[in-house]
Amino acid sequence: MQLQKHLAAIVAEAGEGNVILTYAPRSRRAVLKTGTDQARSLAQALSRQSGVPLVTVLCRAAGRAQEQKRLSAEERVLAAKNAYLLQGEATDALKGMTVVLIDDIVTTGATSGACARLLRQGGALRVYCLAVASDDTNRDAAVPAD
């Protein structure tokens, strides 16, 4: 599995005990509608297989969820910046750590970018984003890296 290989390389670089996994959470409404949070399930499986701890440090801001697939690239960036928050004790878990953010798909990078910014603000030393799929159709609309 490609995710395992990438995670193993990150752990080798950062050192065992210096890496945690987290994920970009879906909205409560989306989870209730579909019955799953794909990124969470992926992160849980990767944690079990690798032994890297999974720490839930991100949450969705109540009432701010928008269905990303219906938004333009610019609208996605704005929606993502407002959609995610760090959980209360997140800075304790993040301080000085290398964080691997798991998402199911990257379309424009708005979600990964917004979550990575929050993780760095919360004290993460480095943030790596791993996803299972990307949307080549929207590649040209990708969010530029900070």
mmCIF file of C-alpha atoms in Angstrom:
data_model
loop_
_atom_site.group_PDB
_atom_site.id
_atom_site.type_symbol
_atom_site.label_atom_id
_atom_site.label_comp_id
_atom_site.label_asym_id
_atom_site.label_seq_id
_atom_site.Cartn_x
_atom_site.Cartn_y
_atom_site.Cartn_z
ATOM 1 C CA MET A 1 0.000 0.000 0.000
ATOM 2 C CA GLN A 2 1.385 3.381 -1.037
ATOM 3 C CA LEU A 3 0.224 5.198 2.103
ATOM 4 C CA GLN A 4 2.208 2.790 4.288
ATOM 5 C CA LYS A 5 5.368 3.327 2.227
ATOM 6 C CA HIS A 6 5.060 7.111 2.439
ATOM 7 C CA LEU A 7 4.337 6.967 6.166
ATOM 8 C CA ALA A 8 7.340 4.695 6.767
ATOM 9 C CA ALA A 9 9.599 7.200 4.967
ATOM 10 C CA ILE A 10 8.223 10.059 7.092
ATOM 11 C CA VAL A 11 8.785 8.078 10.314
ATOM 12 C CA ALA A 12 12.331 7.188 9.212
ATOM 13 C CA GLU A 13 13.087 10.881 8.652
ATOM 14 C CA ALA A 14 11.388 12.259 11.781
ATOM 15 C CA GLY A 15 12.215 9.395 14.126
ATOM 16 C CA GLU A 16 9.949 6.939 15.929
ATOM 17 C CA GLY A 17 7.827 8.598 18.567
ATOM 18 C CA ASN A 18 7.936 11.949 16.773
ATOM 19 C CA VAL A 19 5.086 11.280 14.337
ATOM 20 C CA ILE A 20 1.329 11.231 14.824
ATOM 21 C CA LEU A 21 -1.515 10.617 12.392
ATOM 22 C CA THR A 22 -4.650 12.700 12.154
ATOM 23 C CA TYR A 23 -7.335 13.208 9.525
ATOM 24 C CA ALA A 24 -9.488 15.856 7.888
ATOM 25 C CA PRO A 25 -12.912 15.133 9.401
ATOM 26 C CA ARG A 26 -16.148 15.159 7.437
ATOM 27 C CA SER A 27 -19.086 17.178 8.663
ATOM 28 C CA ARG A 28 -21.507 15.514 11.044
ATOM 29 C CA ARG A 29 -24.230 15.921 8.429
ATOM 30 C CA ALA A 30 -22.124 14.115 5.790
ATOM 31 C CA VAL A 31 -21.318 11.275 8.187
ATOM 32 C CA LEU A 32 -24.993 10.888 9.100
ATOM 33 C CA LYS A 33 -25.967 10.943 5.414
ATOM 34 C CA THR A 34 -23.393 8.390 4.226
ATOM 35 C CA GLY A 35 -22.666 6.496 7.425
ATOM 36 C CA THR A 36 -18.898 6.928 7.151
ATOM 37 C CA ASP A 37 -15.949 9.262 7.401
ATOM 38 C CA GLN A 38 -13.542 7.867 4.824
ATOM 39 C CA ALA A 39 -10.496 9.828 5.998
ATOM 40 C CA ARG A 40 -11.052 8.681 9.589
ATOM 41 C CA SER A 41 -11.384 5.048 8.490
ATOM 42 C CA LEU A 42 -8.200 5.312 6.411
ATOM 43 C CA ALA A 43 -6.301 6.911 9.298
ATOM 44 C CA GLN A 44 -7.498 4.234 11.741
ATOM 45 C CA ALA A 45 -6.387 1.423 9.422
ATOM 46 C CA LEU A 46 -3.020 3.075 8.766
ATOM 47 C CA SER A 47 -2.473 3.564 12.506
ATOM 48 C CA ARG A 48 -3.246 -0.108 13.213
ATOM 49 C CA GLN A 49 -0.900 -1.284 10.453
ATOM 50 C CA SER A 50 1.966 1.085 11.225
ATOM 51 C CA GLY A 51 1.795 1.548 14.982
ATOM 52 C CA VAL A 52 1.873 5.340 14.516
ATOM 53 C CA PRO A 53 -0.647 6.815 16.976
ATOM 54 C CA LEU A 54 -3.844 8.335 15.629
ATOM 55 C CA VAL A 55 -4.754 11.549 17.422
ATOM 56 C CA THR A 56 -7.989 13.373 16.633
ATOM 57 C CA VAL A 57 -6.997 17.025 16.839
ATOM 58 C CA LEU A 58 -9.216 18.569 14.159
ATOM 59 C CA CYS A 59 -12.970 19.021 14.225
ATOM 60 C CA ARG A 60 -15.557 20.667 12.032
ATOM 61 C CA ALA A 61 -16.937 24.040 13.074
ATOM 62 C CA ALA A 62 -20.653 23.646 13.779
ATOM 63 C CA GLY A 63 -22.954 25.129 11.179
ATOM 64 C CA ARG A 64 -20.221 25.982 8.681
ATOM 65 C CA ALA A 65 -20.248 22.822 6.567
ATOM 66 C CA GLN A 66 -20.689 23.244 2.832
ATOM 67 C CA GLU A 67 -20.650 20.518 0.238
ATOM 68 C CA GLN A 68 -17.246 21.099 -1.397
ATOM 69 C CA LYS A 69 -18.033 19.392 -4.698
ATOM 70 C CA ARG A 70 -20.499 22.150 -5.584
ATOM 71 C CA LEU A 71 -18.023 24.998 -4.960
ATOM 72 C CA SER A 72 -15.480 26.702 -7.189
ATOM 73 C CA ALA A 73 -11.790 26.570 -6.250
ATOM 74 C CA GLU A 74 -11.974 30.043 -4.679
ATOM 75 C CA GLU A 75 -15.136 29.161 -2.757
ATOM 76 C CA ARG A 76 -13.492 25.940 -1.521
ATOM 77 C CA VAL A 77 -10.554 27.852 -0.065
ATOM 78 C CA LEU A 78 -12.852 30.219 1.830
ATOM 79 C CA ALA A 79 -15.157 27.426 3.007
ATOM 80 C CA ALA A 80 -12.243 25.256 4.183
ATOM 81 C CA LYS A 81 -10.649 28.106 6.147
ATOM 82 C CA ASN A 82 -13.886 28.476 8.108
ATOM 83 C CA ALA A 83 -14.835 24.806 8.362
ATOM 84 C CA TYR A 84 -12.083 23.369 10.608
ATOM 85 C CA LEU A 85 -10.956 24.009 14.176
ATOM 86 C CA LEU A 86 -8.346 22.576 16.507
ATOM 87 C CA GLN A 87 -9.844 20.655 19.408
ATOM 88 C CA GLY A 88 -9.257 21.985 22.919
ATOM 89 C CA GLU A 89 -6.170 19.992 23.954
ATOM 90 C CA ALA A 90 -4.716 19.754 20.440
ATOM 91 C CA THR A 91 -1.662 21.906 21.110
ATOM 92 C CA ASP A 92 -0.432 19.442 23.755
ATOM 93 C CA ALA A 93 -0.518 16.603 21.216
ATOM 94 C CA LEU A 94 0.941 18.684 18.361
ATOM 95 C CA LYS A 95 3.809 20.496 20.067
ATOM 96 C CA GLY A 96 7.024 19.665 18.191
ATOM 97 C CA MET A 97 5.510 16.679 16.384
ATOM 98 C CA THR A 98 5.544 15.687 12.742
ATOM 99 C CA VAL A 99 1.906 15.276 11.751
ATOM 100 C CA VAL A 100 0.641 13.161 8.887
ATOM 101 C CA LEU A 101 -2.768 14.427 7.778
ATOM 102 C CA ILE A 102 -4.908 11.799 6.040
ATOM 103 C CA ASP A 103 -7.644 12.707 3.578
ATOM 104 C CA ASP A 104 -9.585 10.563 1.155
ATOM 105 C CA ILE A 105 -9.295 12.790 -1.925
ATOM 106 C CA VAL A 106 -7.530 15.989 -2.912
ATOM 107 C CA THR A 107 -9.377 18.085 -5.452
ATOM 108 C CA THR A 108 -7.989 21.609 -5.126
ATOM 109 C CA GLY A 109 -6.035 21.213 -1.886
ATOM 110 C CA ALA A 110 -8.261 23.634 0.030
ATOM 111 C CA THR A 111 -9.039 21.186 2.840
ATOM 112 C CA SER A 112 -5.448 19.977 3.189
ATOM 113 C CA GLY A 113 -4.162 23.548 3.137
ATOM 114 C CA ALA A 114 -6.614 24.781 5.763
ATOM 115 C CA CYS A 115 -5.987 21.803 8.048
ATOM 116 C CA ALA A 116 -2.192 21.999 7.638
ATOM 117 C CA ARG A 117 -2.237 25.699 8.588
ATOM 118 C CA LEU A 118 -4.193 24.912 11.760
ATOM 119 C CA LEU A 119 -1.860 22.048 12.664
ATOM 120 C CA ARG A 120 1.210 24.283 12.261
ATOM 121 C CA GLN A 121 -0.452 27.048 14.286
ATOM 122 C CA GLY A 122 -1.150 24.448 16.967
ATOM 123 C CA GLY A 123 2.532 23.597 17.282
ATOM 124 C CA ALA A 124 3.234 20.901 14.690
ATOM 125 C CA LEU A 125 6.838 20.988 13.518
ATOM 126 C CA ARG A 126 5.998 19.550 10.090
ATOM 127 C CA VAL A 127 2.797 18.520 8.353
ATOM 128 C CA TYR A 128 2.602 15.955 5.577
ATOM 129 C CA CYS A 129 -0.655 15.373 3.719
ATOM 130 C CA LEU A 130 -1.436 11.918 2.344
ATOM 131 C CA ALA A 131 -4.516 11.098 0.281
ATOM 132 C CA VAL A 132 -5.765 8.053 -1.543
ATOM 133 C CA ALA A 133 -6.978 9.877 -4.640
ATOM 134 C CA SER A 134 -6.745 13.156 -6.502
ATOM 135 C CA ASP A 135 -9.076 14.816 -8.968
ATOM 136 C CA ASP A 136 -7.073 15.443 -12.125
ATOM 137 C CA THR A 137 -9.988 17.375 -13.624
ATOM 138 C CA ASN A 138 -9.423 20.204 -11.131
ATOM 139 C CA ARG A 139 -5.611 20.062 -11.039
ATOM 140 C CA ASP A 140 -5.304 23.511 -12.679
ATOM 141 C CA ALA A 141 -7.535 25.012 -10.003
ATOM 142 C CA ALA A 142 -5.265 23.788 -7.213
ATOM 143 C CA VAL A 143 -4.635 26.019 -4.246
ATOM 144 C CA PRO A 144 -1.075 27.384 -4.253
ATOM 145 C CA ALA A 145 1.101 26.337 -1.303
ATOM 146 C CA ASP A 146 1.867 28.925 1.369
#
